[in-house]
XYZ file of C-alpha atoms in Angstrom:
647
model
C 40.072 -36.111 -20.714
C 39.136 -36.908 -17.084
C 40.124 -33.531 -15.567
C 38.018 -31.642 -18.142
C 35.111 -33.983 -17.567
C 35.179 -33.391 -13.816
C 35.280 -29.631 -14.380
C 32.222 -29.789 -16.616
C 30.374 -31.902 -14.031
C 30.390 -28.885 -11.715
C 29.410 -31.012 -8.742
C 26.682 -32.869 -10.614
C 26.959 -36.623 -11.098
C 24.998 -36.434 -14.358
C 27.988 -35.926 -16.660
C 30.073 -38.660 -15.108
C 27.022 -40.908 -15.016
C 26.501 -40.485 -18.766
C 30.176 -40.983 -19.462
C 30.155 -44.255 -17.542
C 27.282 -45.526 -19.671
C 29.031 -44.851 -22.979
C 31.606 -47.205 -24.486
C 34.651 -46.558 -26.663
C 33.920 -42.846 -26.805
C 36.611 -40.320 -27.537
C 35.464 -36.695 -27.523
C 37.004 -34.307 -30.038
C 39.941 -32.357 -28.597
C 38.440 -28.962 -29.439
C 35.024 -29.662 -27.846
C 33.716 -26.756 -25.737
C 31.860 -27.406 -22.494
C 28.311 -27.445 -23.887
C 29.239 -29.411 -26.979
C 31.088 -31.946 -24.847
C 28.038 -32.295 -22.645
C 25.784 -32.824 -25.680
C 28.239 -35.395 -26.956
C 27.951 -37.528 -23.820
C 24.199 -36.887 -23.562
C 23.601 -38.181 -27.083
C 25.649 -41.288 -26.439
C 23.745 -41.924 -23.242
C 20.397 -41.244 -24.910
C 21.155 -43.971 -27.437
C 21.851 -46.550 -24.724
C 18.766 -46.265 -22.470
C 15.437 -47.966 -23.158
C 12.602 -46.158 -24.936
C 10.387 -45.860 -21.832
C 13.172 -44.127 -19.892
C 13.794 -41.796 -22.823
C 10.115 -40.801 -22.919
C 10.050 -40.276 -19.187
C 13.105 -38.023 -19.170
C 11.760 -35.974 -22.081
C 8.546 -35.299 -20.199
C 10.335 -34.569 -16.938
C 12.569 -32.047 -18.695
C 9.534 -29.864 -19.437
C 9.091 -29.184 -15.727
C 11.011 -26.055 -14.560
C 11.193 -27.727 -11.135
C 10.863 -31.496 -10.885
C 8.449 -31.691 -7.985
C 7.256 -35.066 -6.754
C 3.614 -33.886 -6.629
C 3.794 -32.789 -10.273
C 5.360 -36.078 -11.352
C 2.659 -38.023 -9.517
C -0.057 -36.013 -11.266
C 1.324 -36.003 -14.827
C 3.357 -39.191 -15.233
C 2.240 -42.846 -15.287
C 2.301 -44.725 -11.982
C 5.163 -46.971 -13.113
C 7.361 -43.889 -13.622
C 8.340 -43.704 -9.959
C 10.903 -46.497 -10.118
C 12.360 -45.097 -13.353
C 12.872 -41.718 -11.658
C 14.698 -43.443 -8.824
C 16.802 -45.321 -11.395
C 17.644 -42.024 -13.118
C 18.701 -40.705 -9.731
C 20.908 -43.742 -9.181
C 22.542 -43.146 -12.555
C 23.334 -39.570 -11.562
C 20.944 -38.013 -14.110
C 18.790 -36.457 -11.383
C 19.902 -35.027 -8.069
C 17.725 -35.169 -4.966
C 16.461 -31.895 -3.483
C 14.431 -32.948 -0.450
C 11.372 -34.800 -1.757
C 11.924 -33.338 -5.242
C 14.665 -33.606 -7.876
C 16.925 -31.350 -9.885
C 18.287 -31.836 -13.383
C 21.513 -30.340 -14.698
C 20.600 -27.343 -16.927
C 22.646 -28.668 -19.865
C 21.001 -32.072 -19.656
C 17.591 -30.413 -19.559
C 18.480 -28.296 -22.573
C 19.610 -31.361 -24.491
C 16.452 -33.311 -23.636
C 14.142 -30.475 -24.651
C 15.976 -30.242 -27.969
C 15.409 -33.955 -28.522
C 11.749 -33.579 -27.513
C 11.223 -30.864 -30.122
C 12.893 -32.990 -32.777
C 10.748 -35.965 -31.871
C 7.376 -34.195 -31.583
C 6.921 -30.489 -31.002
C 3.171 -31.120 -30.617
C 3.704 -33.544 -27.732
C 6.137 -31.088 -26.157
C 3.546 -28.303 -26.340
C 0.834 -30.524 -24.880
C 3.097 -31.498 -21.990
C 4.003 -27.857 -21.396
C 0.311 -26.914 -21.269
C -0.342 -29.750 -18.818
C 2.500 -28.564 -16.572
C 1.179 -24.992 -16.824
C -2.395 -25.976 -15.944
C -1.262 -28.045 -12.985
C 0.822 -25.090 -11.750
C -2.288 -22.901 -11.943
C -4.320 -25.477 -10.035
C -1.640 -25.578 -7.333
C -1.346 -21.760 -7.300
C 2.295 -22.046 -8.308
C 2.194 -18.743 -10.186
C 5.946 -18.446 -10.716
C 6.149 -21.979 -12.116
C 3.264 -21.316 -14.500
C 4.903 -18.103 -15.730
C 8.223 -19.909 -16.276
C 6.503 -22.471 -18.527
C 4.663 -19.805 -20.533
C 7.867 -17.852 -21.095
C 10.216 -20.758 -21.768
C 7.943 -22.396 -24.326
C 6.822 -19.076 -25.834
C 3.142 -19.740 -25.155
C 2.018 -16.122 -24.921
C -1.583 -17.245 -25.285
C -1.343 -18.583 -21.701
C -0.718 -15.143 -20.169
C -4.421 -14.290 -19.951
C -5.223 -17.477 -18.040
C -2.295 -16.886 -15.695
C -3.213 -13.268 -14.967
C -6.871 -14.145 -14.451
C -5.985 -16.875 -11.969
C -3.262 -15.065 -10.030
C -4.217 -11.368 -10.182
C -5.993 -11.019 -6.857
C -3.559 -13.312 -5.057
C -0.596 -11.202 -6.146
C -2.356 -7.931 -5.341
C -3.403 -9.253 -1.959
C 0.186 -9.872 -0.853
C 1.693 -6.846 -2.587
C 3.629 -8.717 -5.297
C 3.475 -5.807 -7.735
C 6.970 -6.489 -9.064
C 5.885 -9.968 -10.169
C 2.712 -8.666 -11.816
C 4.664 -5.881 -13.507
C 7.105 -8.466 -14.920
C 4.221 -10.471 -16.362
C 2.594 -7.427 -17.936
C 5.890 -6.297 -19.466
C 6.482 -9.794 -20.859
C 2.984 -9.917 -22.363
C 3.355 -6.489 -23.967
C 6.811 -7.375 -25.286
C 5.279 -10.420 -26.976
C 2.483 -8.338 -28.494
C -0.110 -9.843 -26.139
C -1.732 -6.597 -24.931
C -5.175 -8.051 -24.283
C -8.020 -6.670 -22.171
C -6.902 -8.977 -19.356
C -3.374 -7.579 -19.491
C -4.722 -4.013 -19.464
C -6.798 -4.762 -16.352
C -3.575 -5.893 -14.666
C -1.838 -2.740 -15.910
C -4.660 -0.643 -14.473
C -4.228 -2.330 -11.082
C -0.495 -1.574 -11.134
C -1.028 2.026 -12.258
C -3.620 2.556 -9.517
C -1.239 1.339 -6.819
C 1.545 3.459 -8.279
C -0.682 6.510 -7.873
C -1.181 7.011 -11.645
C -4.949 7.304 -11.338
C -5.568 8.972 -14.704
C -3.726 6.157 -16.484
C -5.457 3.527 -14.351
C -8.893 4.916 -15.225
C -8.066 5.017 -18.953
C -6.647 1.469 -19.040
C -9.545 -0.024 -17.093
C -12.195 1.818 -19.128
C -10.631 0.618 -22.394
C -10.426 -2.994 -21.211
C -14.019 -3.065 -19.966
C -15.415 -2.556 -23.471
C -13.590 -5.659 -24.757
C -14.747 -8.066 -22.036
C -18.034 -10.028 -22.137
C -20.979 -8.654 -20.170
C -20.887 -11.227 -17.356
C -17.124 -11.745 -17.199
C -15.990 -11.522 -13.556
C -12.881 -9.675 -14.686
C -15.110 -7.047 -16.283
C -16.671 -6.400 -12.870
C -13.181 -6.011 -11.407
C -12.238 -3.615 -14.206
C -15.360 -1.539 -13.561
C -14.488 -1.391 -9.893
C -10.922 -0.256 -10.586
C -12.128 2.327 -13.121
C -14.518 3.633 -10.485
C -11.849 3.942 -7.823
C -9.456 5.650 -10.222
C -12.220 8.059 -11.269
C -12.903 8.780 -7.595
C -9.266 9.714 -6.971
C -9.395 11.889 -10.084
C -12.458 13.588 -8.485
C -14.679 12.374 -11.340
C -17.397 11.488 -8.864
C -20.316 11.012 -11.239
C -18.223 8.744 -13.463
C -17.091 6.815 -10.382
C -20.675 6.222 -9.225
C -21.676 5.023 -12.705
C -18.757 2.564 -12.793
C -19.645 1.239 -9.339
C -23.297 0.807 -10.303
C -22.299 -1.175 -13.417
C -19.889 -3.212 -11.306
C -22.717 -4.241 -8.986
C -24.789 -5.315 -11.993
C -21.925 -7.273 -13.566
C -20.645 -8.943 -10.397
C -21.464 -12.599 -9.855
C -19.391 -12.643 -6.668
C -20.995 -10.978 -3.652
C -17.557 -9.933 -2.378
C -17.055 -7.803 -5.508
C -20.533 -6.315 -5.061
C -19.665 -5.490 -1.462
C -16.460 -3.705 -2.533
C -18.358 -1.692 -5.135
C -21.133 -0.665 -2.748
C -18.604 0.491 -0.174
C -16.657 2.490 -2.745
C -19.913 4.033 -4.018
C -20.714 5.201 -0.494
C -17.312 6.906 -0.181
C -17.690 8.580 -3.596
C -21.194 9.756 -2.724
C -20.009 11.078 0.635
C -17.112 13.032 -0.831
C -19.226 14.457 -3.659
C -21.925 15.644 -1.212
C -24.463 13.401 -2.918
C -27.880 13.657 -1.188
C -28.241 9.860 -1.415
C -25.071 9.213 0.627
C -26.771 7.453 3.527
C -28.717 5.347 1.030
C -25.426 4.104 -0.405
C -24.278 3.204 3.116
C -27.535 1.314 3.707
C -26.951 -0.677 0.509
C -23.489 -1.615 1.720
C -24.871 -2.609 5.125
C -27.207 -5.104 3.400
C -24.285 -7.063 1.934
C -21.635 -6.549 4.624
C -20.260 -9.600 6.371
C -19.881 -10.133 10.133
C -16.097 -10.045 9.968
C -13.241 -7.769 10.979
C -12.832 -6.272 7.500
C -16.389 -4.952 7.350
C -16.406 -3.959 11.023
C -13.383 -1.748 10.316
C -15.134 -0.318 7.265
C -18.272 0.599 9.201
C -16.159 2.295 11.862
C -14.358 4.155 9.100
C -17.693 5.273 7.614
C -18.939 6.628 10.930
C -15.657 8.456 11.515
C -15.828 10.079 8.088
C -19.435 11.146 8.636
C -18.505 12.537 12.054
C -15.653 14.543 10.544
C -18.099 16.105 8.106
C -21.275 16.520 10.118
C -21.051 15.517 13.770
C -18.595 15.622 16.646
C -15.153 14.117 16.109
C -14.461 13.702 19.825
C -17.434 11.407 20.397
C -16.760 9.440 17.211
C -13.147 8.815 18.231
C -14.311 7.645 21.633
C -16.923 5.332 20.097
C -14.465 3.730 17.673
C -11.253 3.692 19.705
C -11.628 -0.086 20.007
C -11.443 -0.481 16.228
C -7.822 0.682 16.278
C -7.032 -2.543 18.152
C -8.921 -4.663 15.606
C -7.567 -3.170 12.407
C -4.363 -5.252 12.517
C -6.551 -8.321 12.084
C -8.155 -6.991 8.895
C -6.889 -8.982 5.913
C -7.452 -6.364 3.215
C -4.589 -3.826 3.117
C -6.782 -1.235 1.375
C -9.245 -1.401 4.274
C -6.434 -1.135 6.807
C -4.721 1.854 5.217
C -8.045 3.642 4.632
C -8.951 3.257 8.293
C -5.536 4.426 9.536
C -5.759 7.501 7.317
C -9.276 8.461 8.424
C -8.563 7.672 12.075
C -5.288 9.601 11.955
C -6.873 12.694 10.394
C -9.677 12.609 12.959
C -7.082 12.414 15.754
C -5.045 15.281 14.272
C -8.107 17.491 13.812
C -9.031 16.654 17.414
C -5.636 17.929 18.528
C -4.346 14.476 19.490
C -1.210 14.854 17.426
C 0.960 12.128 18.953
C -1.744 9.515 18.412
C -2.244 10.794 14.869
C 1.430 10.309 14.149
C 1.255 6.739 15.434
C -1.722 6.013 13.149
C 0.209 7.483 10.209
C 3.141 5.180 11.027
C 0.832 2.147 10.893
C -0.608 3.368 7.593
C 2.841 3.853 6.093
C 3.996 0.429 7.264
C 1.008 -1.294 5.666
C 1.537 0.698 2.464
C 5.169 -0.417 2.252
C 4.411 -4.022 3.199
C 1.708 -4.457 0.549
C 3.251 -2.327 -2.205
C 0.580 0.405 -2.067
C 2.886 3.222 -3.146
C -0.017 5.595 -3.808
C -0.909 5.410 -0.089
C 2.548 6.535 1.055
C 2.154 10.276 0.297
C -1.175 10.279 2.173
C 0.516 8.718 5.210
C 3.392 11.208 4.905
C 0.909 14.084 4.669
C -0.885 12.904 7.804
C 2.465 12.663 9.574
C 3.332 16.199 8.454
C 0.014 17.516 9.800
C 0.706 15.868 13.162
C 4.267 17.221 13.221
C 3.076 20.769 12.490
C 0.600 20.362 15.333
C 3.525 19.413 17.606
C 5.663 22.281 16.248
C 8.247 19.878 14.841
C 8.398 22.011 11.752
C 11.671 20.980 10.110
C 10.637 17.320 10.034
C 7.193 18.306 8.723
C 8.719 20.416 5.958
C 10.947 17.541 4.806
C 7.916 15.267 4.509
C 5.900 17.912 2.680
C 8.694 18.197 0.110
C 8.260 14.476 -0.614
C 4.491 14.811 -0.843
C 4.669 17.765 -3.242
C 7.216 15.918 -5.384
C 4.851 12.944 -5.634
C 1.840 15.151 -6.363
C 3.603 17.078 -9.130
C 5.033 13.915 -10.680
C 1.604 12.276 -10.753
C -0.332 15.475 -11.425
C -2.427 14.558 -8.374
C -4.435 17.664 -7.487
C -5.991 15.982 -4.451
C -2.559 15.443 -2.881
C -1.274 18.871 -3.933
C -4.209 20.814 -2.476
C -4.142 18.841 0.765
C -0.393 19.416 1.034
C -0.832 23.146 0.392
C -3.304 23.401 3.282
C -0.809 21.679 5.621
C 2.021 23.864 4.280
C -0.059 26.944 5.105
C -0.344 25.668 8.693
C 3.444 25.237 8.788
C 4.040 28.827 7.631
C 1.519 30.043 10.202
C 3.369 28.152 12.947
C 6.541 29.956 11.856
C 4.755 33.280 12.042
C 4.752 33.917 8.289
C 1.154 34.419 7.197
C 2.257 35.997 3.910
C 3.748 32.673 2.807
C 0.623 30.934 4.090
C -1.458 33.183 1.853
C 0.733 32.239 -1.116
C 0.378 28.542 -0.305
C -3.418 28.788 -0.244
C -3.511 30.598 -3.585
C -1.331 28.094 -5.452
C -4.080 25.776 -6.718
C -7.532 26.245 -8.165
C -10.070 23.737 -6.890
C -13.534 23.285 -8.295
C -16.583 23.682 -6.104
C -17.236 19.971 -6.608
C -13.907 19.100 -4.964
C -13.983 17.560 -1.507
C -11.149 19.949 -0.602
C -12.860 23.137 -1.780
C -14.270 24.214 1.592
C -11.221 23.273 3.660
C -8.763 24.992 1.343
C -10.826 28.191 1.274
C -11.404 28.272 5.018
C -7.692 28.057 5.894
C -7.127 30.895 3.458
C -9.884 32.908 5.128
C -8.071 32.745 8.505
C -4.800 33.822 6.852
C -6.400 36.735 4.989
C -8.252 37.879 8.118
C -4.982 37.817 10.088
C -3.223 39.865 7.392
C -6.004 42.476 7.571
C -7.329 41.803 4.068
C -10.822 42.056 5.516
C -12.848 42.370 2.314
C -11.131 39.455 0.618
C -11.319 37.429 3.836
C -15.049 38.074 4.189
C -15.621 37.113 0.556
C -13.633 33.934 1.101
C -15.670 33.041 4.191
C -18.867 33.582 2.212
C -17.582 31.262 -0.521
C -17.045 28.388 1.927
C -19.997 26.033 1.348
C -21.701 25.403 4.671
C -23.684 22.193 4.432
C -21.283 20.585 1.978
C -18.139 21.192 4.026
C -16.521 19.213 6.766
C -16.485 20.426 10.353
C -12.869 21.457 9.771
C -13.939 24.072 7.222
C -16.758 25.296 9.427
C -14.369 25.729 12.369
C -11.820 27.672 10.307
C -14.560 29.866 8.841
C -15.970 30.736 12.284
C -12.500 31.557 13.605
C -11.904 33.808 10.587
C -15.107 35.626 11.551
C -13.752 36.143 15.086
C -10.524 37.641 13.719
C -12.530 39.903 11.406
C -14.636 41.032 14.381
C -11.428 42.056 16.179
C -10.314 44.129 13.199
C -13.711 45.785 12.829
C -14.303 46.509 16.539
C -17.365 44.283 16.659
C -18.266 42.241 19.726
C -15.268 39.950 19.337
C -15.662 38.425 22.806
C -19.166 37.152 22.099
C -18.035 35.981 18.658
C -15.109 34.081 20.221
C -17.343 32.419 22.809
C -19.780 31.308 20.117
C -16.999 30.019 17.846
C -15.219 28.066 20.609
C -18.488 26.527 21.761
C -19.069 25.365 18.197
C -15.487 24.090 17.897
C -15.853 22.038 21.067
C -19.056 20.500 19.716
C -17.371 19.658 16.406
C -14.216 18.413 18.114
C -12.188 20.464 15.625
C -9.240 21.469 17.814
C -6.554 21.818 15.129
C -8.272 24.827 13.468
C -8.267 26.533 16.890
C -4.539 25.798 17.339
C -3.781 27.122 13.851
C -5.872 30.259 14.352
C -4.211 30.998 17.716
C -0.799 30.721 16.085
C -1.870 33.016 13.265
C -3.651 35.548 15.502
C -2.310 35.243 19.082
C -4.908 37.688 20.451
C -7.376 34.863 19.976
C -5.795 33.227 23.056
C -6.725 36.245 25.162
C -10.254 36.259 23.742
C -10.604 32.568 24.564
C -9.496 33.152 28.157
C -11.869 36.090 28.709
C -14.745 34.199 27.123
C -14.557 31.574 29.885
C -12.437 29.013 27.998
C -9.137 29.326 29.856
C -8.949 25.660 30.865
C -9.811 24.497 27.358
C -7.184 26.784 25.853
C -4.552 25.677 28.354
C -5.095 21.984 27.542
C -5.046 22.597 23.797
C -1.865 24.708 23.810
C -0.120 22.144 25.986
C -0.928 19.400 23.458
C 0.415 21.514 20.596
C 3.615 22.541 22.422
C 2.552 26.218 22.312
C 3.553 26.712 25.940
C 5.159 30.105 25.392
C 2.103 31.380 23.532
C -0.116 30.454 26.482
C 2.262 31.912 29.069
C 2.259 35.199 27.159
C -1.376 35.582 28.215
C -0.957 34.315 31.766
C -1.696 30.619 31.332
C 0.458 28.338 33.474
C 1.229 25.443 31.141
C 3.764 22.711 31.710
C 5.251 21.295 28.502
C 4.463 17.742 27.502
C 7.403 15.432 28.154
C 7.825 13.665 24.842
C 8.824 10.037 25.272
C 9.960 7.441 22.849
C 6.883 5.378 23.734
C 4.483 8.166 22.732
C 6.167 8.618 19.358
C 6.554 5.066 18.094
C 3.933 2.675 16.813
C 3.368 -0.586 18.677
C 5.407 -2.580 16.157
C 8.239 -0.023 16.229
C 8.348 -0.307 20.029
C 8.733 -4.087 19.708
C 11.547 -3.709 17.155
C 13.415 -1.167 19.288
C 13.068 -3.338 22.392
C 14.639 -6.306 20.583
C 17.379 -4.156 19.033
C 18.200 -2.826 22.510
C 18.822 -6.460 23.544
C 21.548 -6.666 20.898
C 19.515 -8.644 18.358
C 20.428 -8.552 14.673
C 17.879 -7.609 12.009
C 17.530 -11.275 11.087
C 16.905 -12.250 14.707
C 14.315 -9.504 15.144
C 12.602 -10.645 11.954
C 12.445 -14.235 13.167
C 11.040 -13.311 16.572
C 8.350 -11.009 15.136
C 7.546 -13.209 12.098
C 8.372 -10.440 9.620
C 11.048 -10.103 6.947
C 14.474 -8.479 7.516
C 13.484 -5.875 4.887
C 10.490 -4.914 7.044
C 12.759 -4.645 10.089
C 14.975 -2.215 8.151
C 11.902 -0.143 7.225
C 10.828 -0.023 10.880
C 14.310 1.078 11.940
C 14.320 3.828 9.307
C 11.025 5.165 10.674
C 12.330 4.925 14.247
C 15.418 6.971 13.343
C 13.288 9.643 11.643
C 10.896 9.920 14.576
C 13.583 10.025 17.268
C 15.873 12.323 15.306
C 18.780 9.874 15.537
C 21.139 8.513 12.909
C 21.590 4.869 13.805
C 20.556 2.010 16.089
C 23.184 2.881 18.696
C 21.742 6.377 19.162
C 18.185 4.998 19.215
C 19.084 2.450 21.915
C 20.938 5.148 23.903
C 17.845 7.340 23.921
C 15.676 4.426 25.032
C 18.128 3.618 27.846
C 18.053 7.222 29.090
C 14.274 7.176 29.274
C 14.295 3.926 31.247
C 16.943 5.122 33.709
C 15.509 5.690 37.227
C 14.912 9.256 38.320
C 17.695 10.653 40.577
C 16.731 10.629 44.259
């Protein structure tokens, strides 16, 4: 029997230890592995003293036998018994903690249930509660699942929800929710967690419905109710249900006992008010300012607010200059939603200002944060920003590939906000290719309500396209439909440029109209509309030159790689030499530098304090940006750039 016994031991001394403690035992010849183990375990169990039995039963409840847990839940005199159990081979040392053979644990739990299922349950609850207190979320979940205590799911989700969301552990939260639903435990708490997952997956309609349903079942002053109201408000905002969003945020403020939740709600209310053209927008910002904290998170938010306001009402150029320093602080912000929101706003402002390379770098940072923290709904927005920057740089094939991904996401999620934004960028792409007919089709694909934040921008791009195609009456009607005060500077710039093109068609004073429009565009800092309009209607370049804006036009067309367009009208423009450094984000530069030294992914991860998975994501982005297929080609390109110029 010895060879079979050794095989069953599987490297653990527990089986042999039990066998050595039993006398005159002959196992049945046909015993299978588990039955043989139970046979020895029972014999051993009968030989040890009662106190040791009780100790081992209680220890078996612990998924992981951690010294700190034993010290908290077992009597003081248990320490020497645990060491004795280790000496007997029943426990195996794992650092400061212990391990128990799975079959031994199974046997002991069976005995515990036979002896007193009530005591077993009480011990399991104690282990669970201690795991919660120590923020050992995985250990707490293991106890709830193993001992079929579905009633503990609510306490676990309440305790761990924000921790898991904060570090992007959506897969863990999803597993918990699925387990709760499978057990018929679909409580309001579980639905709040589901709403958080749906929101981050980009399923905003589902998120709003789940959160709204859960809110009604939670007590008035329950902190989780405030969180549910906040999530319902944000989901409503993304669904462009602005009035509903503001109502949810107002109720959240009233229900919140935590000032941090109130602060989140007041900030979100400001954004919803801003995007819905609410006359009380600045009042909402003032309310947020009253509860903001003197930390990096809120400093980034305030910079974001001022950038957004500048994009809608003031000059983008000055706002970017004023808040350039924030781009160096944002990496220190601890809230990934704040970080990604800033990168998106900052990137769009840069792109609209014609600073396309910098916009692409901001989009790369946004995408990296989205991937790191599991914010999948952010990814299409980062991809859309990247596509806008790529169209600005005339890298049209790469932009088209990204737009395909964005449209696929928008159609799958029925996300009109993403679809309309993508259509406006697609129209720019068709214009850059010289196909205004396709641009007209792109800007007629979706109906947006006048309440939509995108209404003015979508119409104004269409107005430029229609004016270029000579559809003067429809173009003029479209320009008239663009809301003035409610639109961003982007829409105003496109609308004024459409008027210039119409003036050319109708033999009006186009030169004066061009001078007025370009003066306004400079004040707004809206350079991308000028680039797009010049590509659609090249004669606009000539008008710009004759209106005294030759230097401005030369600089702009150089940034957008429209060198040939400028030279056609006599501008001497040298193309921008695109370098690897200008394309990559700061983190991607660090990764490529280390890879060029011959480091493995694991070595790079260790040196930069990130995971190997994150290194792979960085490399994928590097390959896409550089147009290479692998690390060898990426390193080769970097080496060529660093080679000294020939004398």
